[in-house]
Structure formats: structure tokens, C-alpha cells
Coordinates of C-alpha atoms and ligand atoms in Angstrom, one line a residue:
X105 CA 13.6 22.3 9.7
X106 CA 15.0 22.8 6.4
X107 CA 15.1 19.8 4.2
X108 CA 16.4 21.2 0.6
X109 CA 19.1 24.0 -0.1
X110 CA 21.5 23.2 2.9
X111 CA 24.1 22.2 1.1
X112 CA 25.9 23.7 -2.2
X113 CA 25.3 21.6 -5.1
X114 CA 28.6 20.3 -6.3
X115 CA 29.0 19.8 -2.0
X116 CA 26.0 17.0 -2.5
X117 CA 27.1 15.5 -5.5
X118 CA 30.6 15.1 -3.5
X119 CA 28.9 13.7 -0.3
X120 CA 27.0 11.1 -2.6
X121 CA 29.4 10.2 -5.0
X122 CA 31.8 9.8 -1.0
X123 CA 28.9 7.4 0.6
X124 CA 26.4 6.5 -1.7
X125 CA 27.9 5.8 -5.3
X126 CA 30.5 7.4 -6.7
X127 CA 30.1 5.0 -10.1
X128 CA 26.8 7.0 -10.5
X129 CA 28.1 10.4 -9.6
X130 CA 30.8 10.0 -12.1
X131 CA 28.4 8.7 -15.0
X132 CA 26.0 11.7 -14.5
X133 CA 29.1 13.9 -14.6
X134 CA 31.0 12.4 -17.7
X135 CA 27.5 12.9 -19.5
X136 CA 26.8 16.8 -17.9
X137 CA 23.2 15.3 -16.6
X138 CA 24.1 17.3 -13.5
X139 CA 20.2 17.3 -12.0
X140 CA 19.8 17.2 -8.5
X141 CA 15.8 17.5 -7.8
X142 CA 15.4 20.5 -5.7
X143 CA 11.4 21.6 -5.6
X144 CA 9.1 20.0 -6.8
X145 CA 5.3 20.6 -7.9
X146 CA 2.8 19.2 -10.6
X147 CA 4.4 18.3 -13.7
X148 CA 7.3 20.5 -12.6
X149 CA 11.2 19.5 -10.8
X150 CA 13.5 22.0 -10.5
X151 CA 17.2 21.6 -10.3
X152 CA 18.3 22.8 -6.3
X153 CA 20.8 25.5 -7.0
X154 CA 20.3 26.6 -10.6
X155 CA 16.5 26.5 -10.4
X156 CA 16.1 25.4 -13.9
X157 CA 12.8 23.9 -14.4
X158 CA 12.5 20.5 -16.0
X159 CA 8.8 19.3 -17.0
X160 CA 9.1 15.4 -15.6
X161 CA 8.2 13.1 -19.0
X162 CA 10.2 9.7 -17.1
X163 CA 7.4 9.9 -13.7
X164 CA 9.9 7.3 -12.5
X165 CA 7.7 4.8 -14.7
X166 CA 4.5 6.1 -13.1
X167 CA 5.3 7.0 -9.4
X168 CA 4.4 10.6 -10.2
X169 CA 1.1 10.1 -12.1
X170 CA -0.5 12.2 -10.3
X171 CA 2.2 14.8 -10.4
X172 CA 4.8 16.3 -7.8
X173 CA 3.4 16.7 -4.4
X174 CA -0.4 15.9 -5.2
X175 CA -2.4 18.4 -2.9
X176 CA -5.1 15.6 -2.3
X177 CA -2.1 13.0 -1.3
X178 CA -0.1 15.5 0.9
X179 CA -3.4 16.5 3.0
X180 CA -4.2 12.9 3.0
X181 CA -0.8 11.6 4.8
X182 CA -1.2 14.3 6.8
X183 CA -4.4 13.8 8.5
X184 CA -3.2 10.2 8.5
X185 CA -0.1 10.9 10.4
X186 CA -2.7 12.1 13.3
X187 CA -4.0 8.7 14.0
X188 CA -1.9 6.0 12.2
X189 CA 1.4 4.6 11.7
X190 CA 2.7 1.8 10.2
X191 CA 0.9 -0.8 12.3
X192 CA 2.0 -4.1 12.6
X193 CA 2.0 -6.0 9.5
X194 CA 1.4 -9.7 11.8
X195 CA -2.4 -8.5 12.8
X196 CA -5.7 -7.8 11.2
X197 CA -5.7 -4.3 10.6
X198 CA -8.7 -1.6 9.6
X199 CA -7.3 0.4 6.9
X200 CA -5.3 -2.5 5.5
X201 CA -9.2 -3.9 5.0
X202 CA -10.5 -0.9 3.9
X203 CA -8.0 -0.4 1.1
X204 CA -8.6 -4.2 0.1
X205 CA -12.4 -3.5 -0.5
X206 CA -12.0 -1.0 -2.3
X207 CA -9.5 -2.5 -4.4
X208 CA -11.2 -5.7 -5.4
X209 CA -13.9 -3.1 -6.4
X210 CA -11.7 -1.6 -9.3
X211 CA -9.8 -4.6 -10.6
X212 CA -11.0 -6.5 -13.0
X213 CA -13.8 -8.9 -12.4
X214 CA -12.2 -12.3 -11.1
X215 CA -9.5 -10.7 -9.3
X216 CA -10.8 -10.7 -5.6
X217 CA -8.2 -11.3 -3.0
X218 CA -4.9 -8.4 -2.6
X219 CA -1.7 -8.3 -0.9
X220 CA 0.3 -5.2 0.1
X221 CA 4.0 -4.8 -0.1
X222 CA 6.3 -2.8 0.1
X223 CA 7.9 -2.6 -3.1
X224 CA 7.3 -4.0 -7.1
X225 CA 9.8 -6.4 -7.4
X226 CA 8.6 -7.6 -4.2
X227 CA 4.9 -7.8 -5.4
X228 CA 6.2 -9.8 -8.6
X229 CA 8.3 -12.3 -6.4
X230 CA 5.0 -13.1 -4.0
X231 CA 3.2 -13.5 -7.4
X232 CA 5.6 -16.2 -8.8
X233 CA 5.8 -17.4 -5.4
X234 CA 1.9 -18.0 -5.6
X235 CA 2.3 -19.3 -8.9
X236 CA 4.7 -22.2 -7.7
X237 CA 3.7 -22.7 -4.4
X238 CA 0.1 -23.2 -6.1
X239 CA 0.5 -25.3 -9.4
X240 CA 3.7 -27.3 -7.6
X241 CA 5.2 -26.4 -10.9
X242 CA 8.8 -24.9 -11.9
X243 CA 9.1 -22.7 -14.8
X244 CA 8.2 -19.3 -14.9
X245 CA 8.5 -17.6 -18.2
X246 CA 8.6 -13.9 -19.2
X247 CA 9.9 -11.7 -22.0
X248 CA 13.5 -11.2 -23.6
X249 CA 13.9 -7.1 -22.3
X250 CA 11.1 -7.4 -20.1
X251 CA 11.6 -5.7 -16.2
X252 CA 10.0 -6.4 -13.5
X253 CA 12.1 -5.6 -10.5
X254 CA 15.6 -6.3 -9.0
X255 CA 14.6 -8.3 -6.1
X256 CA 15.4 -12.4 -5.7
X257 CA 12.4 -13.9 -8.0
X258 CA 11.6 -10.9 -10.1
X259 CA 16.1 -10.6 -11.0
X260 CA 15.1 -13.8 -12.7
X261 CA 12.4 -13.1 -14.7
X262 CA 14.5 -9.9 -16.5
X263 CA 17.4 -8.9 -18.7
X264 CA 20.8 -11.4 -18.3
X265 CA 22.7 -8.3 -18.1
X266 CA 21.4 -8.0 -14.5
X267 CA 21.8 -11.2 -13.6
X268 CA 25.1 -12.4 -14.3
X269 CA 26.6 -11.6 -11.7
X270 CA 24.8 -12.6 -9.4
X271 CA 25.7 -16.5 -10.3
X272 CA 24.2 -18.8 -10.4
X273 CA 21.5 -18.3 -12.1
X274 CA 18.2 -19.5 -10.5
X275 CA 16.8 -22.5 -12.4
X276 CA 13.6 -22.8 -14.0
X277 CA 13.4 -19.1 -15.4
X278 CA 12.6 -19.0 -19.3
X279 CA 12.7 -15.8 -21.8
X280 CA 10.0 -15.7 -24.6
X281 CA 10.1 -12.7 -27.4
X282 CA 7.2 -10.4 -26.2
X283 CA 4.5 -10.9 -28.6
X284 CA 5.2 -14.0 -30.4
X285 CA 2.4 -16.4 -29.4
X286 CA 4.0 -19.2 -31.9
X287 CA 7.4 -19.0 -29.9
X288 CA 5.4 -19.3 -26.5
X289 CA 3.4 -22.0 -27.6
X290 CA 6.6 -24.0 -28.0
X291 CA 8.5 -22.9 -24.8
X292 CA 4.9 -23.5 -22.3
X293 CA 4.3 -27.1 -21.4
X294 CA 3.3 -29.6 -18.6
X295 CA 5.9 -27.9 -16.2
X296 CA 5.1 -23.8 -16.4
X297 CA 4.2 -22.9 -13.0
X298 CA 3.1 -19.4 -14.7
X299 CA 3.6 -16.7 -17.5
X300 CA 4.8 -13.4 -16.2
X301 CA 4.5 -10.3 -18.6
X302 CA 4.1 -6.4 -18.7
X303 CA 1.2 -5.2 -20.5
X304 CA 2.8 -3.0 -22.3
X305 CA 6.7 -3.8 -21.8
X306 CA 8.3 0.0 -20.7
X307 CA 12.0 -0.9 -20.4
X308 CA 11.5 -3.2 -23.8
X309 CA 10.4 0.3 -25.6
X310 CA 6.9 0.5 -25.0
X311 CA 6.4 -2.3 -27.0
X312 CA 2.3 -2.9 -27.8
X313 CA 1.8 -6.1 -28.4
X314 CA -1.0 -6.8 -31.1
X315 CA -4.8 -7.0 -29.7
X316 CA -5.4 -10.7 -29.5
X317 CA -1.6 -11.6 -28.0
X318 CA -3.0 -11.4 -24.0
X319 CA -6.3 -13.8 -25.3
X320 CA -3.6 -16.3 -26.9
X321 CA -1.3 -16.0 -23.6
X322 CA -3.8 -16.2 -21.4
X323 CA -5.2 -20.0 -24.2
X324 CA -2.2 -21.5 -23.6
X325 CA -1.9 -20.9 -19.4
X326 CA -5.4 -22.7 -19.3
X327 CA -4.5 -25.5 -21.6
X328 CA -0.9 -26.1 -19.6
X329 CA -2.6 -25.1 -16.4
X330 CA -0.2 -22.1 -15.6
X331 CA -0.8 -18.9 -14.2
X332 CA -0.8 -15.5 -16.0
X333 CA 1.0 -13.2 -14.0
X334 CA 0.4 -9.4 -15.7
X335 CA 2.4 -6.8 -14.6
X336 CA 0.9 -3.3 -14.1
X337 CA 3.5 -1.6 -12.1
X338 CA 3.8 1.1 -15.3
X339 CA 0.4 0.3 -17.3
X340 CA -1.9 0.3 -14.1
X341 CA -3.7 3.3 -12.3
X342 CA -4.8 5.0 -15.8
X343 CA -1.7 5.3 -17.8
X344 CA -3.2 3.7 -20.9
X345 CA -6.4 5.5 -20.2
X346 CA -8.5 2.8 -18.6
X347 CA -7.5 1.9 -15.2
X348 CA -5.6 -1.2 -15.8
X349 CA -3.8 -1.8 -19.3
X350 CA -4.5 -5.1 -19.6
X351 CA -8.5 -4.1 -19.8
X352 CA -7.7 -3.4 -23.4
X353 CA -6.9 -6.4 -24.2
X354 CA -10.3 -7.8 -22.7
X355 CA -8.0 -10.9 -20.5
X356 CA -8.6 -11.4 -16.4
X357 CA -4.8 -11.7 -15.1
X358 CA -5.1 -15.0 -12.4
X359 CA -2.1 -12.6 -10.2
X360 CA -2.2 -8.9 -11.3
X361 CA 0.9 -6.6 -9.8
X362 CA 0.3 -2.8 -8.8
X363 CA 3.1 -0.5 -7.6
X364 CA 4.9 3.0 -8.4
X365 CA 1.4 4.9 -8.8
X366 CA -0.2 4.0 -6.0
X367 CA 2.3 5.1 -4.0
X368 CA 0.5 8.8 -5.1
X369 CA 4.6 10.1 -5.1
X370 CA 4.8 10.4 -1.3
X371 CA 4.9 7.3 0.3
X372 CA 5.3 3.7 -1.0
X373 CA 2.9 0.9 -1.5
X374 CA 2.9 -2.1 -3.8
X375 CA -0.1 -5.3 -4.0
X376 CA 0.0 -8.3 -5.7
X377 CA -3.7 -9.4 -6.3
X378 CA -5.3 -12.4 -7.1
X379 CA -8.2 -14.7 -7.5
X380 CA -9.3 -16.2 -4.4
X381 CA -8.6 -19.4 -5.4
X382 CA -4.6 -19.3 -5.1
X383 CA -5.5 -18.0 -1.7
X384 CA -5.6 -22.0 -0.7
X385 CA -1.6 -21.4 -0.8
X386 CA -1.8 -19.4 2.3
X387 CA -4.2 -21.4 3.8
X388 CA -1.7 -24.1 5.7
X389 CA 0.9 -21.0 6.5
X390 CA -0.5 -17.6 6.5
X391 CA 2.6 -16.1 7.2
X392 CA 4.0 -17.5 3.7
X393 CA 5.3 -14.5 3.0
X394 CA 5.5 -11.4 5.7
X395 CA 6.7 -8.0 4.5
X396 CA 7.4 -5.9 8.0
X397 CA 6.9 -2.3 5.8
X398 CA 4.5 -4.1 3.0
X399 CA 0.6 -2.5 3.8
X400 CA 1.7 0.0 6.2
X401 CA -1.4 2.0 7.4
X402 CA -0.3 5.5 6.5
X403 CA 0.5 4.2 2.7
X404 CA -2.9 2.3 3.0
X405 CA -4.8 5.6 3.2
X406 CA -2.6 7.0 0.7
X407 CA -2.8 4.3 -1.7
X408 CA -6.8 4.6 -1.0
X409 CA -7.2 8.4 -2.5
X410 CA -4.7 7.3 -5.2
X411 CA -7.3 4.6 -6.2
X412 CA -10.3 6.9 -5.8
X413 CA -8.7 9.8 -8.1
X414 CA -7.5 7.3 -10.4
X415 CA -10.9 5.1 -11.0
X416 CA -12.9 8.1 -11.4
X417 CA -14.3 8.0 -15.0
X418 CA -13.3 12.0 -15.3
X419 CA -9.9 11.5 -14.5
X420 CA -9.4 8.7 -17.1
X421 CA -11.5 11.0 -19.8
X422 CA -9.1 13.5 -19.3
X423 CA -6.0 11.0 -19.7
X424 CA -7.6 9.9 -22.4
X425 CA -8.1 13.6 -24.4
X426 CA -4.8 14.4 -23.3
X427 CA -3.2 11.6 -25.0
X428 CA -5.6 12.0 -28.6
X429 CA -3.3 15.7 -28.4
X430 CA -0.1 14.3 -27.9
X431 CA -1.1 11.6 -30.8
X432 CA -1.8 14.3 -33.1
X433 CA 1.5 16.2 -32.5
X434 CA 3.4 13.2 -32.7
X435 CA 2.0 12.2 -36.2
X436 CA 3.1 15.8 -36.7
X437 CA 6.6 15.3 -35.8
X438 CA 6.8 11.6 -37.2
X439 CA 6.0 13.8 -40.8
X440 CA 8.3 16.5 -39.8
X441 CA 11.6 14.1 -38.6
X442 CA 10.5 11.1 -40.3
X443 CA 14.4 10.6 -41.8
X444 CA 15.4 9.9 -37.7
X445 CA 11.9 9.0 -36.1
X446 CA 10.7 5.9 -37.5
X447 CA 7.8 5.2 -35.1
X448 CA 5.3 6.4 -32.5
X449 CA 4.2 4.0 -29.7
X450 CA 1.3 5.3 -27.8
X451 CA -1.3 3.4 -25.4
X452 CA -3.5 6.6 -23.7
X453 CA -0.3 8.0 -22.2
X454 CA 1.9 5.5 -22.4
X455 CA 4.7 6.7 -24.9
X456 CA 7.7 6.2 -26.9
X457 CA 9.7 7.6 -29.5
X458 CA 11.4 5.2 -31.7
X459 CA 14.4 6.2 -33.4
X460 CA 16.8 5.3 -36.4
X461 CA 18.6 3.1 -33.9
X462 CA 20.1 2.4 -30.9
X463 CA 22.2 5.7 -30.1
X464 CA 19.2 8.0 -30.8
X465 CA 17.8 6.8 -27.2
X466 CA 20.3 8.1 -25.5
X467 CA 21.6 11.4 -27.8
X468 CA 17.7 12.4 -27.1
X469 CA 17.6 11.8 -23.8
X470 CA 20.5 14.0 -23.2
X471 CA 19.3 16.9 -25.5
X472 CA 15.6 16.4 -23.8
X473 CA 17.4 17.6 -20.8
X474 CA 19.3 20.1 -22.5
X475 CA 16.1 21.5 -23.0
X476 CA 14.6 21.1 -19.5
X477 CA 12.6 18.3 -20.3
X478 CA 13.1 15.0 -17.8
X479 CA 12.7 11.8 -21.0
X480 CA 14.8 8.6 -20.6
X481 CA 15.5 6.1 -23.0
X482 CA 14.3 2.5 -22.9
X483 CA 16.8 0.4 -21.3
X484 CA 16.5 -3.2 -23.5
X485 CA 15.7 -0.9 -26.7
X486 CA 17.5 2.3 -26.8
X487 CA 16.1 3.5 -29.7
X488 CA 13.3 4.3 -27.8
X489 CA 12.8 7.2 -25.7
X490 CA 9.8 6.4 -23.6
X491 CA 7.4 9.9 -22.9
X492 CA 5.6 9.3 -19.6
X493 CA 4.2 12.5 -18.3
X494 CA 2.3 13.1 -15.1
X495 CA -1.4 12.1 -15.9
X496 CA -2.8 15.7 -14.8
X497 CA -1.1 17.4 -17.6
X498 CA -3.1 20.2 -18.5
X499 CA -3.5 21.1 -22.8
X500 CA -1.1 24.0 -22.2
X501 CA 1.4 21.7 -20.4
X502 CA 0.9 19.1 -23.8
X503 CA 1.9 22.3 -26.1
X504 CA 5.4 23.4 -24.0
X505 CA 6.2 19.7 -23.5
X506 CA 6.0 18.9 -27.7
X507 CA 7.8 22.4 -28.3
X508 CA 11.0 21.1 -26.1
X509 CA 10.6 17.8 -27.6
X510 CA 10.8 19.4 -30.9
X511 CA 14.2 21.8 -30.2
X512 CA 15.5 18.7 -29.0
X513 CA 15.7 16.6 -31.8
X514 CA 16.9 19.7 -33.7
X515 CA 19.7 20.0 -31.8
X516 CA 20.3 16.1 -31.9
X517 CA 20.5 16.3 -35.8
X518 CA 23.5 18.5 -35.2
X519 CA 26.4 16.1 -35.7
X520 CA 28.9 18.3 -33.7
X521 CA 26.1 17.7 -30.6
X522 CA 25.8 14.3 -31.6
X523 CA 30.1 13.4 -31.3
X524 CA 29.6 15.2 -28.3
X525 CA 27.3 13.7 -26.4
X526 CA 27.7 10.1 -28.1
X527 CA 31.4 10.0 -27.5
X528 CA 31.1 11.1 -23.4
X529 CA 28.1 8.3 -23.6
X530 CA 29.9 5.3 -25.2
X531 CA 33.5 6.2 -23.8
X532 CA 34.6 2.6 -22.2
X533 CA 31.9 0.7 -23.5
X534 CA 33.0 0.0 -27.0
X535 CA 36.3 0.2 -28.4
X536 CA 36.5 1.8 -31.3
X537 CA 33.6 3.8 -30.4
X538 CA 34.1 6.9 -32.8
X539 CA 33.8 4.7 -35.6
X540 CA 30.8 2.7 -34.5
X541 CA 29.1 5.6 -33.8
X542 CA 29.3 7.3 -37.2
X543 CA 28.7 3.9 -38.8
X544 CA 25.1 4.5 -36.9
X545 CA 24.4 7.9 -37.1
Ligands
LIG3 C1 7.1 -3.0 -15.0 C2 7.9 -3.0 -13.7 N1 7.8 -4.1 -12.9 C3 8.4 -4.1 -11.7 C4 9.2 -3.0 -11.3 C5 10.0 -3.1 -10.0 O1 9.4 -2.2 -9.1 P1 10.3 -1.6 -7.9 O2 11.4 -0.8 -8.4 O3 9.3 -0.9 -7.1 O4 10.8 -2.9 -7.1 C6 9.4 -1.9 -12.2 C7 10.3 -0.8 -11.8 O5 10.7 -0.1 -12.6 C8 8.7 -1.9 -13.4 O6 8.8 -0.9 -14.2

């Protein structure tokens, strides 16, 4: 059977913009990001009928960390798919186990109990559900720009923008500017069931917060007795260059949230892990929360060579040389642009270019693809353009993806490109948008 290439291009984008979404079709036509993944491989996509080759810097936020089509995940699944399926998710089950106990053995030290689901957002709503149903508590309080997922709970914890229409708003949910302990100690009291933040915030811009911020956060849950929820859907599974971001900042999560990654690209798989003691809020009602898809077997033993390739201290040396060469091009680049690139945000391979301001996100992401490389702006700070390459980037692959970086802020400091692409981007969204946007650029 053939699964790609059946169809002519502009025949998908029709059939997809007829049943799926034509708002989407149209905005990837009004701004010519005309990509529709065809093959796949490594650090590689390719579009399906012209064949250009993008290198993949966006990783869907991690998912592909260990590139396109993973040799060790493919053979995995399949040998899987001669004895497994998806099990039932009601009963005890022996790779659901296994996975576990090898899980517990790579968190960090504290975190012993895991949950699998099927999805992030759903891991972050079981967290916050653990979090209330535990401390009998209300308020849950994350990060002005934050994201953790677009499910019930998790909606709450993010960006109004998302929200509002969705009324009404679920009570109890309070933003906090990531990084500002003074503002937090203020807004935590008596009534916070828990704290809920991304290491490093990806949508916010890759923000890093400074080194003692998690030790403050993590103060203030024990003196109100709330729980500190970290999210490592991006940062986890050797990103920053240890296994689990939040290992730099020398703080034990009470709930720590996995996803994306350990899905290995190919089939998905979230956990929500804990320490043992919330498990008492199971203990009346195991079935608290069941998740018919959430642990399947075949993504357990996916989600198992994920964990061993990603653990192993040679894989996380060689995210972490990889990322010394892309901080020495960027300082290179930060010298060379420095009159549009203000900033370089980098935790092991966790990256983001900031620029001059809030058009440059988007202007960059479009001439990063006009230059077949696959980099999307931050969504709550597009100034930002977040660089998240595959993990197994080779040196060579390092070189070609800072040459296209380079061409493509050339060609954004051209201000015909920039009217271009600035006025297709804003068209709608602001009125008089050809004078805001030269009052930016
Ligand atoms: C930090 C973070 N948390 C949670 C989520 C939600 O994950 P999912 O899309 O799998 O529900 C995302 C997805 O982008 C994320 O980036």
C-alpha cells in the first residue's frame, strides 16, 4: 500500500482545507508556507511534490528528538506489533510495569510512582487533578505565556487568548510572571493546591529563568503546602543536555509531566509522575482517572527505547557538544546582526533567537522556510524564534543548519521581503497595519 504521493499537492491542500480546516489552509496559503511533509528521515522532511528538503529546527517542541523515523524506534514497534497491542488500560499489564521501573530509575530521586496517558495536556490535567484532589485545595497557578496543553485543566493554566471563548472561565486558575519569585510570593497562600510551570517556558520564548528561581518556587510550595507541578513536555528527555531540565536547577518536582519525546516520533505516549505519597489519592478510587489509549503496550515499548537512548550518558555528551557549537555560532551571529538580534537563549539544545521585536518572530520564520529550514516563532513572545533541532544532529548538520539561519536573516533585513511577508502576515489583524509595521521595523 502506498501511503504518500497519491494525491497531487494542491488536490490535498483542497481535500483538507474541504474537511479538515479550511481557516488553516487559507492562512498557510495567504503566507506561501505551502509545506506538506512528504518523506521523512533524520533531521530531514521533505515537501511531497516539490521534494524540497527542509532541515526540521521546530521537532514539533521535541516529538522528533530523536529525528524522523528513528531506525531503533521503527524496528522496535515493529517487533512489538508481533506480540502486543494496545491492551486494556483497566488491568495490570507487563510492559505497562516494565516501562514504570525503568522510569522511576531515570527521574529524579523522589519521583517514584508514573502514570501513562495518552497525550500532554492530558498528563498536565491528571497532575493538577492530583494536586487538588490531594491538598483539597483550589488554586492552581502558572505563568503569564506559559503552555501546557489545550485539554480541560491544562486550557486553564495557559494564555487568555485560548480561553475566552470557551466561557466561563474555570475558577481558581492564577497567572504569575515566569521568574518573578517576589510576585509569586504574593499571589501563593493558604488556598494553592499547586504551582504548575515549564522549566524552561518554550511558547513564552525560551525564557531561562535565573538559577535559584525553581529553589524559591519549590520554598514557597512547602511553606503554603502546595504542589510543584514542573512541566517537561519540551525540556525533558535531554533537550537541555541532562535528561530532565529541571535537574539544572538542582529542585525534585512533587508531579513531573513527560510527553512529545517519548513518543520516539512514531507513536504517542505521555506520563505524569509523582511521589508516592499523592498516590493516597487513588487509593479510595483507582480508576480516578482512566485514559482508554493512555499506556498503550505498543507505545510502552516504544517509549522504553526512547528512555534507554535518551538516559545514556553518550547520548546526552553528544547533545551537550552539539549545543557548545551552536553557542559559538550564535555569539558569532549575535556580533554579526547585533542591530536586529538582541539575544541568544540557549539551555543544551534548547534555543531561541530573540529579535528587535515582535514582527521579527514571524518575518524569520517565514524566510527560515524560504530557505528550507523548518523554525517557528514563539507564540506568547514573537520576537523569539525558538531553534529546536533533532537531538542527533551530527557537527556537519550544525554548520548547513547556521548557514540557512544566516541567508535568512539576510534576506529578512531586506525591507521589500519584509512589506512582503509582514503585510500577507498582519493582513486582518490590525488595522492600519502598514503603518504599524514600519513604525516596528
Ligand atoms: C510545555 C508543553 N506542555 C504541554 C503541552 C501539551 O501537549 P499535547 O499537545 O501533547 O497535549 C505542550 C504542547 O505543545 C507543551 O509544549
Amino acid at each position: 500500500m502506498k501511503f504518500l504521493g497519491e494525491h497531487r499537492k494542491e488536490e490535498i491542500i483542497q481535500k483538507f482545507a474541504r474537511y479538515i480546516s479550511s481557516a488553516k489552509a487559507n492562512l498557510f496559503k495567504s503566507v506561501e508556507f505551502d509545506l506538506v511533509i512528504g518523506k521523512r528521515e533524520g533531521i530531514w522532511i521533505e515537501d511531497i511534490e516539490s521534494g524540497r528538503r527542509f532541515i526540521n529546527c521546530h521537532s514539533n517542541g521535541g516529538v522528533f528528538n530523536l529525528g524522523h523515523r528513528n531506525p531503533r524506534i521503527i524496528s522496535t514497534l515493529k517487533e512489538a506489533l508481533d506480540e502486543l497491542d494496545i491492551g486494556n488500560h483497566h488491568l495490570i499489564s507487563e510492559m505497562r510495569a516494565k516501562l514504570a521501573e525503568f522510569f522511576i530509575k531515570v527521574v529524579p530521586k523522589g519521583i517514584d510512582k508514573v502514570l501513562f496517558l495518552s497525550g500532554g495536556g492530558e498528563a498536565v490535567d491528571v497532575a493538577i487533578k492530583i494536586a487538588r484532589a490531594y491538598t483539597k485545595k483550589k488554586k492552581i497557578i502558572s505563568a503569564y505565556g506559559g503552555y501546557h496543553g489545550h485539554t480541560g485543566l491544562a486550557l486553564s493554566t495557559g494564555d487568555y487568548k485560548y480561553r475566552e471563548y470557551f466561557l466561563p472561565l474555570a475558577p481558581g486558575f492564577i497567572q504569575v510572571p515566569f521568574g518573578d519569585i517576589d510576585y509569586l510570593s504574593k499571589t501563593i497562600d493558604n488556598d494553592t493546591a499547586a504551582v504548575i510551570f515549564e522549566t524552561v517556558p518554550a511558547t513564552y520564548g525560551i525564557a531561562i529563568p535565573p538559577k535559584d528561581f525553581f529553589k524559591e518556587v519549590k520554598r514557597l510550595c512547602e511553606k503554603y503546602g502546595a504542589i510543584l507541578i514542573i512541566d517537561e513536555i519540551q525540556t525533558g528527555l535531554g533537550r537541555t543536555g541532562k535528561l530532565w531540565g529541571i535537574e539544572h536547577f538542582g529542585v525534585v518536582p512533587d508531579v513531573m509531566v513527560v510527553g512529545k519525546g517519548l513518543s520516539g516520533g512514531i507513536y504517542p505516549m505521555a506520563a505524569t509522575c509523582f511521589q508516592s505519597k499523592y498516590e493516597s489519592v487513588f487509593k479510595k478510587e483507582p480508576f480516578l482517572h482512566v485514559s482508554t489509549f493512555g499506556g498503550s503496550e505498543l507505545g510502552c515499548a516504544v517509549a522504553l527505547e526512547v528512555l534507554k537512548i535518551s538516559s545514556s550518558p553518550e547520548f546526552l555528551k553528544h547533545v551537550n557538544d552539539i549545543s557548545r557549537i551552536f553557542a559559538e555560532e550564535f555569539e558569532k551571529m549575535r556580533r554579526g546582526f547585533g542591530e536586529v538580534l538582541k539575544e541568544i537563549r540557549q539551555l543544551g539544545l534548547m534555543m531561541g533567537l530573540k529579535f528587535k521585536n515582535e514582527l521579527w518572530g514571524p518575518l524569520m520564520s517565514k524566510a527560515c522556510f524560504d530557505h528550507g529550514l523548518l523554525c517557528l516563532y514563539a507564540n506568547n513572545d514573537r520576537s523569539v524564534l525558538q531553534v529546536l533541532p533533532p537531538l542527533i544532529i551530527q557537527e556537519n548538520e550544525v554548520k548547513e543548519v547556521v548557514s540557512r539561519l544566516t541567508k535568512a536573516i539576510e534576506t529578512a533585513l531586506d525591507k521589500k521581503y519584509q512589506l512582503k511577508v509582514l503585510s500577507s502576515f498582519l493582513k486582518g489583524q490590525t488595522k492600519n497595519y502598514l503603518e504599524y509595521i514600519r513604525s516596528l521595523l
